[in-house]
Amino acid sequence: MANDVLDPIKELDRLRWDAWHARENAKAKGDKDSAEKLTQLLIEIHDAREDAVFEILGGIAAKLADFAGRLAKIVTRIKSWPFGDGGDDEPHEQQYYDISLPPNDFEDQGPDAPSVDPENPPVGKVPAVAKAWAEAYQNLWDTMDVRDSFKSQALAIAKKIVNGQAKYAAAVQGTKIPWWFIGVVHSMECGLKFSTHLHNGDPLTARTVKYPPNRPAIINGLPIDWVYSAKDAIDYEKLKLVTDWSLSSVLYHWHRYNGIDNQYKKRQIPTPYLWSGSQHYVKGKYTSDHNFDPNAVSKQVGAAVILWALFEIKAVSLGEGQVPTAKKKSSEPVHSLIGNPAAAAQHIASLSLDLSGDAFKHLAKELDYPGEIASGSKNKTAVKRIQEWLNLHGYTTSIDSEFGASTSKQLSRFAADHGREGIESLNEEIWALLTSPLRKALAPIPAPPSLETAVVNVAKQHITQMPTEVGGNNCGPWVRAYMLGKEGEDWKWCGGFVSFMIEQAARDLGVDIDFKRQVGVDELVDDAKKAGRFIRENEVSTPLLRQSKLSPGYLFVVRETATDWTHVGVVSSLMSQTFDTLEGNTGGDGGTDGANAREGNRSYPDRDFIRLL
Amino acid sequence: MYQLRYLLSFSKLVLMSGLLSSCVAAGYQEFQLYSQAYDAQYVQADTVLQAVGSAERAIWTNRQTRKNKFGYFEPNDAAYYIDTVEPPKTAAVRASLLVVKSYNEAMIALASGENAKALSAKISSLTINVASAALAVAALTTPSATTAPLAASNTGKFAKAMTGYLDYLPFVTEVANIASREAFRKQLIESYPTISNMLLTLRNDGTRVMYEVLRTPGDNGVDTPVPKTDAGAQKLLAGWVLLLDKTNLALEAAVNAARTGSQINLDSLSQASVELTVLAEQVRAAKLKN
C-alpha cells in the first residue's frame, strides 16, 4: 500500500462517509438511539481528523525546516567565499625550515652520515630514501608509542584528512602520490586550512612569502586555487616521479619536506615533524627559519603519529594481508602503504564495513571493485551495476549492460562533478563514489541503548541515502541488498527491508536475536503470532494504550483482511492518532510496490504491530 | 502586481545582458530566471500562508476545548494567543521559504562578482592602510620629518610601492570575478538536490496538507458526509502550484546549464520569462475575482 501524506486523513474521511450514511439510514428507520450514537461517532471522527491535520502540518513544517537547515549552512559558505566558512580558528603551529640547507639536502645518507656537499642536484633526479635512513625510520616506527595526550588529536586530524580527500585526490591526479600523503603534509604545513599554500601555510591571497618564496611562479588570478598551488608544491618538492610509497619512503619524503640535515640531525633529535606526539620526541624546535631553541617543545602532531591514526581509522593499510603495529619488531621491509578507496566518499564510518555475517555476505558482490571497466567491456554484470548507480546518482543512461558512448559520457560527468577530470573508465575511487550511498547505509551506528532504537537508527541511516528501485520494478542494487541478491517483478521488498534493518541493528549491537528473516508479510505475522509478539489493533485502541504497549522500533503491518497483510514497515515515533514510519518498497502515487524507502506517517485503523523480542 | 514587476524587469535584464560580453557563469542567466520565478511564487506563497496561518489558529482554538479544557496557559503555544503573530507551524514554513530566498541572493552575488568586488575592496583598503600606517609610523619616529624627506626615505618608497600595487587591482578584480563564477557553478550543482527536494515536498505534500488545513475550520464533521470543498482555497493553492512548477523547471534549467557549461540561449530565456509573466498575471487575475 502506498504511503501518502494524507493517508490518515483519507481513512478518517472514509469512516466518516460510512458513519454518515449509516446515520441517515438509522434516521430513515426512526432509530433515534443508533442515530445519536452515530452522531457521536461522527464528532469523534471529526476531532481525530482535526488532530491529524494539525499534526501533519507540523510534520511538513519540520521536513521543510530540515531542508532549510542544510541550505542555511550552504548560504554561510557562499557568503564567506573565498575564505571558507571561517569556522576553524584552531591555532596552527608554524613549521620552520632551516634555510641554510643546500638544494641537495634530500641526498643525505643517514642519521650518522656527514653532511652532503652542497650542490644543485640534476633536474630529473628522483629523491629516494637512503638505506641508513630507511632502517632508522623503520626502527622508530616499530618502537613508536603514541602518547595518550596526542591520540585523540591525531585521530581528529586523520578524520579531517579523509573529509578533505576529494581535494587531495585532485592535487595528485596523474601521479602515483597517495592522496593521504598530501593530506598529512596539509596538516603539517597548513593546519588543514584550504585557504593556505601547501608549500608552507602562507595565505592563498598572494604567492608564498616564506620559504619557498614566490610560488607558484605562474598564477591565474587571486585568490590562488588550493589545488593549483598544491600541484605546484608537489612539483617543487619533486614528488611527481616518486613511485616507492613503502613506509620508510613515505617517512623519508615527509622528513625532507621539512629538511633533513638540520639541527635535529646534528643534535640526534628525532625530528618532531615526524615524531612529535610519540615518546621518541621530547624537546627542541625551530622558532623561526633561522633559530633553533633546544628547550622549545613542539605541540604539533607529527606525521608518523598522523599515519598511525590513519591506520586506526582504516583510511590507510599495508599491502595485502598485512596489518601494521607500531610495535613490530621485525626488520623486514614492509609492503607499500595503500589508501582506502572508500575514503573517496569522505565518510569515516563507512571506511570499514563488517559484512562477514550471513545476512551481509551477498553485499560483497554489490560493493567489491569489479576491476577497471572501460568502453567495450565484456563484463556485463559490472557494466550494468555501473549504469544502475549512474542512474541513481542522476546521471541517466540506458541500463543495458553495454558500455557505450552514453555510459562513458555519464561516467566522465559523474567523475568530473566529483573532482576527477578526464576519467573515461572505472577505477577504484570512482567505484567507491558510485556505491557510496550503500556503503554509508551499511556503516556501523554508534552503540544504541536498545535493539528497537538501533532498528530505528539503522532504518533512518538507510533512508537518508534514498534507496530507490532502478532498472525495473523491484530491481536495482538497493533491492538486491535487502533481498539477498534477488530482484525482479515478483520480489516485493518491504519485508526484506525491515528484516535487513533488524539484522544490521543486531550486528551493530553485537547480539544474536531470535528473529527469522522473512520477505513475506504474512510470514512475519505468523512468526510473531507463534512467538507471542503480535499486537492486534484492538489491543492498542486508545492513545494511552498506544503509548504504553507500542514502541518506536516495533514493526507495523497493514491488514487487508483478517488473514492477509500486505505491507510492513518500522515505527519511528508514536502519537495519539498517527505514528511516523520508516518503510521500504513504498512511495509513488498509489498502489503497492512503490519504488522508494522513505519516512511516512500512518493512522492506526487496519494496522497491527509486531514486537521484535 | 509585484509578480509582474519582477518579471518585466527580468525580461529587460535578459535582453540587455545579451548585448554585453558573454563572460557570465554557466547557468547564471538561467539562475536569474529561476530566482525571479521564486520571488513570484513567494508572493503567492505569502497569500497562501496568511490564510493557512488563520486556519491554523482556528484549528488550535477549536482543539483547546478538548486538549486543554481547563484553559491552562501553555507557554509553548504563546504564538497562538496573539492574533498578530503568525502561528508556529505556518511561521516555520515561511522561514524555510525565506532561507531559499537568501540562498538565491547569495548565489547571485557570487555569480555577479559582488563577493569578488568585496574582496578587491578589502585588498585595496588593506593596501592603503598598510601604506598609510607605514608613513604615520615614520612620521612619528623620525624627528622633525618633513613631507619631502619622508617621501624620499625608505618608508616613503615602501608606501609608494604598496599603493603602486593598486594599479593591479582591476586585474585582481577581474580574475576574482572568474573564480567566483566557477564557484557559483559548482555550488549550484551541489545544492540543487536540496532545493529541488524542498520545492517538491512543498508542492506535492505541503499544498495538499494546507488545503486540508484551510477547509477544516469550516467543517463540523456532522452535517455532511464529506468535508466541504473550498473552491477559493483550491484556486489559491493551484496558483501557487503552477508558479512552483515554473520555479522548479527554471531551477532545473539553471543546473543543466551549469553542468554542461552551455552558452546562454537568449531566445528560450526570453520565451520562458514571457510565459512566467503570463502565468503570474493569470494567477493574479484569479485572486482578484475571488
PDB file of N, CA and C in Angstrom, chain A residues 40-99:
ATOM      1  N   GLN A  40     -22.459  10.907  17.578  1.00  0.00           N
ATOM      2  CA  GLN A  40     -21.316  10.993  18.485  1.00  0.00           C
ATOM      3  C   GLN A  40     -20.049  10.477  17.806  1.00  0.00           C
ATOM      4  N   LEU A  41     -20.187   9.375  17.055  1.00  0.00           N
ATOM      5  CA  LEU A  41     -19.042   8.816  16.331  1.00  0.00           C
ATOM      6  C   LEU A  41     -18.516   9.821  15.312  1.00  0.00           C
ATOM      7  N   LEU A  42     -19.443  10.491  14.623  1.00  0.00           N
ATOM      8  CA  LEU A  42     -19.027  11.485  13.634  1.00  0.00           C
ATOM      9  C   LEU A  42     -18.226  12.621  14.289  1.00  0.00           C
ATOM     10  N   ILE A  43     -18.661  13.002  15.501  1.00  0.00           N
ATOM     11  CA  ILE A  43     -17.925  14.064  16.208  1.00  0.00           C
ATOM     12  C   ILE A  43     -16.515  13.580  16.547  1.00  0.00           C
ATOM     13  N   GLU A  44     -16.411  12.317  16.997  1.00  0.00           N
ATOM     14  CA  GLU A  44     -15.071  11.782  17.343  1.00  0.00           C
ATOM     15  C   GLU A  44     -14.191  11.696  16.109  1.00  0.00           C
ATOM     16  N   ILE A  45     -14.784  11.283  14.996  1.00  0.00           N
ATOM     17  CA  ILE A  45     -14.012  11.206  13.748  1.00  0.00           C
ATOM     18  C   ILE A  45     -13.537  12.609  13.350  1.00  0.00           C
ATOM     19  N   HIS A  46     -14.443  13.588  13.506  1.00  0.00           N
ATOM     20  CA  HIS A  46     -14.073  14.975  13.174  1.00  0.00           C
ATOM     21  C   HIS A  46     -12.898  15.442  14.032  1.00  0.00           C
ATOM     22  N   ASP A  47     -12.975  15.150  15.335  1.00  0.00           N
ATOM     23  CA  ASP A  47     -11.895  15.570  16.244  1.00  0.00           C
ATOM     24  C   ASP A  47     -10.576  14.901  15.859  1.00  0.00           C
ATOM     25  N   ALA A  48     -10.655  13.599  15.538  1.00  0.00           N
ATOM     26  CA  ALA A  48      -9.430  12.872  15.152  1.00  0.00           C
ATOM     27  C   ALA A  48      -8.864  13.450  13.865  1.00  0.00           C
ATOM     28  N   ARG A  49      -9.745  13.814  12.954  1.00  0.00           N
ATOM     29  CA  ARG A  49      -9.299  14.400  11.670  1.00  0.00           C
ATOM     30  C   ARG A  49      -8.637  15.750  11.911  1.00  0.00           C
ATOM     31  N   GLU A  50      -9.244  16.545  12.764  1.00  0.00           N
ATOM     32  CA  GLU A  50      -8.684  17.861  13.077  1.00  0.00           C
ATOM     33  C   GLU A  50      -7.277  17.701  13.673  1.00  0.00           C
ATOM     34  N   ASP A  51      -7.144  16.734  14.607  1.00  0.00           N
ATOM     35  CA  ASP A  51      -5.836  16.492  15.222  1.00  0.00           C
ATOM     36  C   ASP A  51      -4.826  16.050  14.171  1.00  0.00           C
ATOM     37  N   ALA A  52      -5.264  15.149  13.285  1.00  0.00           N
ATOM     38  CA  ALA A  52      -4.350  14.615  12.257  1.00  0.00           C
ATOM     39  C   ALA A  52      -3.873  15.735  11.339  1.00  0.00           C
ATOM     40  N   VAL A  53      -4.802  16.598  10.914  1.00  0.00           N
ATOM     41  CA  VAL A  53      -4.427  17.714  10.030  1.00  0.00           C
ATOM     42  C   VAL A  53      -3.399  18.598  10.727  1.00  0.00           C
ATOM     43  N   PHE A  54      -3.656  18.881  11.997  1.00  0.00           N
ATOM     44  CA  PHE A  54      -2.761  19.754  12.770  1.00  0.00           C
ATOM     45  C   PHE A  54      -1.370  19.154  12.868  1.00  0.00           C
ATOM     46  N   GLU A  55      -1.322  17.843  13.191  1.00  0.00           N
ATOM     47  CA  GLU A  55      -0.026  17.194  13.376  1.00  0.00           C
ATOM     48  C   GLU A  55       0.718  17.069  12.048  1.00  0.00           C
ATOM     49  N   ILE A  56       0.009  16.722  11.000  1.00  0.00           N
ATOM     50  CA  ILE A  56       0.688  16.533   9.712  1.00  0.00           C
ATOM     51  C   ILE A  56       1.244  17.863   9.209  1.00  0.00           C
ATOM     52  N   LEU A  57       0.520  18.968   9.447  1.00  0.00           N
ATOM     53  CA  LEU A  57       1.069  20.277   9.075  1.00  0.00           C
ATOM     54  C   LEU A  57       2.394  20.505   9.799  1.00  0.00           C
ATOM     55  N   GLY A  58       2.433  20.128  11.082  1.00  0.00           N
ATOM     56  CA  GLY A  58       3.686  20.252  11.834  1.00  0.00           C
ATOM     57  C   GLY A  58       4.794  19.395  11.233  1.00  0.00           C
ATOM     58  N   GLY A  59       4.411  18.194  10.763  1.00  0.00           N
ATOM     59  CA  GLY A  59       5.402  17.315  10.131  1.00  0.00           C
ATOM     60  C   GLY A  59       5.980  17.930   8.875  1.00  0.00           C
ATOM     61  N   ILE A  60       5.107  18.540   8.077  1.00  0.00           N
ATOM     62  CA  ILE A  60       5.574  19.180   6.835  1.00  0.00           C
ATOM     63  C   ILE A  60       6.517  20.338   7.177  1.00  0.00           C
ATOM     64  N   ALA A  61       6.125  21.135   8.184  1.00  0.00           N
ATOM     65  CA  ALA A  61       6.970  22.269   8.576  1.00  0.00           C
ATOM     66  C   ALA A  61       8.336  21.782   9.036  1.00  0.00           C
ATOM     67  N   ALA A  62       8.355  20.681   9.778  1.00  0.00           N
ATOM     68  CA  ALA A  62       9.629  20.142  10.270  1.00  0.00           C
ATOM     69  C   ALA A  62      10.488  19.648   9.114  1.00  0.00           C
ATOM     70  N   LYS A  63       9.858  19.006   8.155  1.00  0.00           N
ATOM     71  CA  LYS A  63      10.607  18.489   6.990  1.00  0.00           C
ATOM     72  C   LYS A  63      11.234  19.648   6.218  1.00  0.00           C
ATOM     73  N   LEU A  64      10.450  20.705   5.998  1.00  0.00           N
ATOM     74  CA  LEU A  64      10.963  21.864   5.264  1.00  0.00           C
ATOM     75  C   LEU A  64      12.081  22.527   6.069  1.00  0.00           C
ATOM     76  N   ALA A  65      11.916  22.570   7.398  1.00  0.00           N
ATOM     77  CA  ALA A  65      12.945  23.188   8.246  1.00  0.00           C
ATOM     78  C   ALA A  65      14.254  22.398   8.154  1.00  0.00           C
ATOM     79  N   ASP A  66      14.152  21.092   8.001  1.00  0.00           N
ATOM     80  CA  ASP A  66      15.348  20.262   7.861  1.00  0.00           C
ATOM     81  C   ASP A  66      16.096  20.643   6.588  1.00  0.00           C
ATOM     82  N   PHE A  67      15.359  20.773   5.472  1.00  0.00           N
ATOM     83  CA  PHE A  67      15.997  21.208   4.221  1.00  0.00           C
ATOM     84  C   PHE A  67      16.608  22.587   4.400  1.00  0.00           C
ATOM     85  N   ALA A  68      15.840  23.464   5.055  1.00  0.00           N
ATOM     86  CA  ALA A  68      16.299  24.848   5.214  1.00  0.00           C
ATOM     87  C   ALA A  68      17.562  24.900   6.058  1.00  0.00           C
ATOM     88  N   GLY A  69      17.650  24.030   7.048  1.00  0.00           N
ATOM     89  CA  GLY A  69      18.860  23.988   7.876  1.00  0.00           C
ATOM     90  C   GLY A  69      20.082  23.676   7.050  1.00  0.00           C
ATOM     91  N   ARG A  70      19.937  22.700   6.159  1.00  0.00           N
ATOM     92  CA  ARG A  70      21.070  22.334   5.294  1.00  0.00           C
ATOM     93  C   ARG A  70      21.406  23.485   4.366  1.00  0.00           C
ATOM     94  N   LEU A  71      20.372  24.132   3.874  1.00  0.00           N
ATOM     95  CA  LEU A  71      20.596  25.229   2.926  1.00  0.00           C
ATOM     96  C   LEU A  71      21.264  26.409   3.618  1.00  0.00           C
ATOM     97  N   ALA A  72      20.902  26.632   4.886  1.00  0.00           N
ATOM     98  CA  ALA A  72      21.478  27.765   5.631  1.00  0.00           C
ATOM     99  C   ALA A  72      22.991  27.616   5.752  1.00  0.00           C
ATOM    100  N   LYS A  73      23.444  26.378   5.944  1.00  0.00           N
ATOM    101  CA  LYS A  73      24.900  26.145   6.031  1.00  0.00           C
ATOM    102  C   LYS A  73      25.552  26.469   4.689  1.00  0.00           C
ATOM    103  N   ILE A  74      24.873  26.112   3.611  1.00  0.00           N
ATOM    104  CA  ILE A  74      25.415  26.410   2.279  1.00  0.00           C
ATOM    105  C   ILE A  74      25.489  27.917   2.088  1.00  0.00           C
ATOM    106  N   VAL A  75      24.462  28.643   2.545  1.00  0.00           N
ATOM    107  CA  VAL A  75      24.452  30.102   2.394  1.00  0.00           C
ATOM    108  C   VAL A  75      25.640  30.716   3.132  1.00  0.00           C
ATOM    109  N   THR A  76      25.920  30.228   4.331  1.00  0.00           N
ATOM    110  CA  THR A  76      27.064  30.756   5.099  1.00  0.00           C
ATOM    111  C   THR A  76      28.351  30.566   4.312  1.00  0.00           C
ATOM    112  N   ARG A  77      28.461  29.381   3.696  1.00  0.00           N
ATOM    113  CA  ARG A  77      29.668  29.099   2.922  1.00  0.00           C
ATOM    114  C   ARG A  77      29.776  30.021   1.719  1.00  0.00           C
ATOM    115  N   ILE A  78      28.656  30.236   1.038  1.00  0.00           N
ATOM    116  CA  ILE A  78      28.683  31.088  -0.155  1.00  0.00           C
ATOM    117  C   ILE A  78      29.072  32.503   0.233  1.00  0.00           C
ATOM    118  N   LYS A  79      28.480  32.986   1.321  1.00  0.00           N
ATOM    119  CA  LYS A  79      28.709  34.390   1.686  1.00  0.00           C
ATOM    120  C   LYS A  79      30.153  34.623   2.102  1.00  0.00           C
ATOM    121  N   SER A  80      30.817  33.590   2.602  1.00  0.00           N
ATOM    122  CA  SER A  80      32.185  33.797   3.059  1.00  0.00           C
ATOM    123  C   SER A  80      33.198  33.460   1.979  1.00  0.00           C
ATOM    124  N   TRP A  81      32.737  33.112   0.777  1.00  0.00           N
ATOM    125  CA  TRP A  81      33.668  32.855  -0.325  1.00  0.00           C
ATOM    126  C   TRP A  81      34.568  34.065  -0.507  1.00  0.00           C
ATOM    127  N   PRO A  82      35.941  33.970  -0.777  1.00  0.00           N
ATOM    128  CA  PRO A  82      36.642  32.689  -0.984  1.00  0.00           C
ATOM    129  C   PRO A  82      37.310  32.143   0.265  1.00  0.00           C
ATOM    130  N   PHE A  83      36.932  32.654   1.434  1.00  0.00           N
ATOM    131  CA  PHE A  83      37.701  32.307   2.623  1.00  0.00           C
ATOM    132  C   PHE A  83      37.142  31.135   3.395  1.00  0.00           C
ATOM    133  N   GLY A  84      36.184  30.405   2.795  1.00  0.00           N
ATOM    134  CA  GLY A  84      35.616  29.265   3.516  1.00  0.00           C
ATOM    135  C   GLY A  84      34.681  29.764   4.582  1.00  0.00           C
ATOM    136  N   ASP A  85      34.220  28.870   5.478  1.00  0.00           N
ATOM    137  CA  ASP A  85      33.237  29.325   6.463  1.00  0.00           C
ATOM    138  C   ASP A  85      33.887  29.973   7.667  1.00  0.00           C
ATOM    139  N   GLY A  86      35.212  30.084   7.645  1.00  0.00           N
ATOM    140  CA  GLY A  86      35.892  30.797   8.716  1.00  0.00           C
ATOM    141  C   GLY A  86      35.707  30.171  10.075  1.00  0.00           C
ATOM    142  N   GLY A  87      35.205  28.899  10.073  1.00  0.00           N
ATOM    143  CA  GLY A  87      34.851  28.336  11.375  1.00  0.00           C
ATOM    144  C   GLY A  87      36.037  27.754  12.120  1.00  0.00           C
ATOM    145  N   ASP A  88      37.100  27.448  11.386  1.00  0.00           N
ATOM    146  CA  ASP A  88      38.179  26.724  12.048  1.00  0.00           C
ATOM    147  C   ASP A  88      39.261  27.684  12.494  1.00  0.00           C
ATOM    148  N   ASP A  89      39.205  28.074  13.764  1.00  0.00           N
ATOM    149  CA  ASP A  89      40.185  29.049  14.228  1.00  0.00           C
ATOM    150  C   ASP A  89      41.252  28.412  15.082  1.00  0.00           C
ATOM    151  N   GLU A  90      41.384  27.055  14.975  1.00  0.00           N
ATOM    152  CA  GLU A  90      42.407  26.423  15.809  1.00  0.00           C
ATOM    153  C   GLU A  90      43.777  26.924  15.398  1.00  0.00           C
ATOM    154  N   PRO A  91      44.595  27.301  16.353  1.00  0.00           N
ATOM    155  CA  PRO A  91      45.929  27.809  16.025  1.00  0.00           C
ATOM    156  C   PRO A  91      46.766  26.689  15.436  1.00  0.00           C
ATOM    157  N   HIS A  92      47.556  27.035  14.421  1.00  0.00           N
ATOM    158  CA  HIS A  92      48.394  26.047  13.761  1.00  0.00           C
ATOM    159  C   HIS A  92      49.838  26.368  14.077  1.00  0.00           C
ATOM    160  N   GLU A  93      50.571  25.358  14.513  1.00  0.00           N
ATOM    161  CA  GLU A  93      51.985  25.577  14.846  1.00  0.00           C
ATOM    162  C   GLU A  93      52.776  25.729  13.558  1.00  0.00           C
ATOM    163  N   GLN A  94      53.408  26.896  13.429  1.00  0.00           N
ATOM    164  CA  GLN A  94      54.176  27.178  12.226  1.00  0.00           C
ATOM    165  C   GLN A  94      55.331  26.206  12.093  1.00  0.00           C
ATOM    166  N   GLN A  95      55.515  25.673  10.878  1.00  0.00           N
ATOM    167  CA  GLN A  95      56.662  24.796  10.618  1.00  0.00           C
ATOM    168  C   GLN A  95      57.757  25.640   9.983  1.00  0.00           C
ATOM    169  N   TYR A  96      58.923  25.670  10.608  1.00  0.00           N
ATOM    170  CA  TYR A  96      60.032  26.464  10.065  1.00  0.00           C
ATOM    171  C   TYR A  96      61.014  25.560   9.348  1.00  0.00           C
ATOM    172  N   TYR A  97      61.641  26.143   8.340  1.00  0.00           N
ATOM    173  CA  TYR A  97      62.583  25.409   7.504  1.00  0.00           C
ATOM    174  C   TYR A  97      63.938  26.060   7.655  1.00  0.00           C
ATOM    175  N   ASP A  98      64.964  25.242   7.943  1.00  0.00           N
ATOM    176  CA  ASP A  98      66.303  25.789   8.074  1.00  0.00           C
ATOM    177  C   ASP A  98      66.793  26.192   6.680  1.00  0.00           C
ATOM    178  N   ILE A  99      66.780  27.516   6.434  1.00  0.00           N
ATOM    179  CA  ILE A  99      67.060  27.977   5.074  1.00  0.00           C
ATOM    180  C   ILE A  99      68.535  27.894   4.707  1.00  0.00           C
TER     181      ILE A  99
END
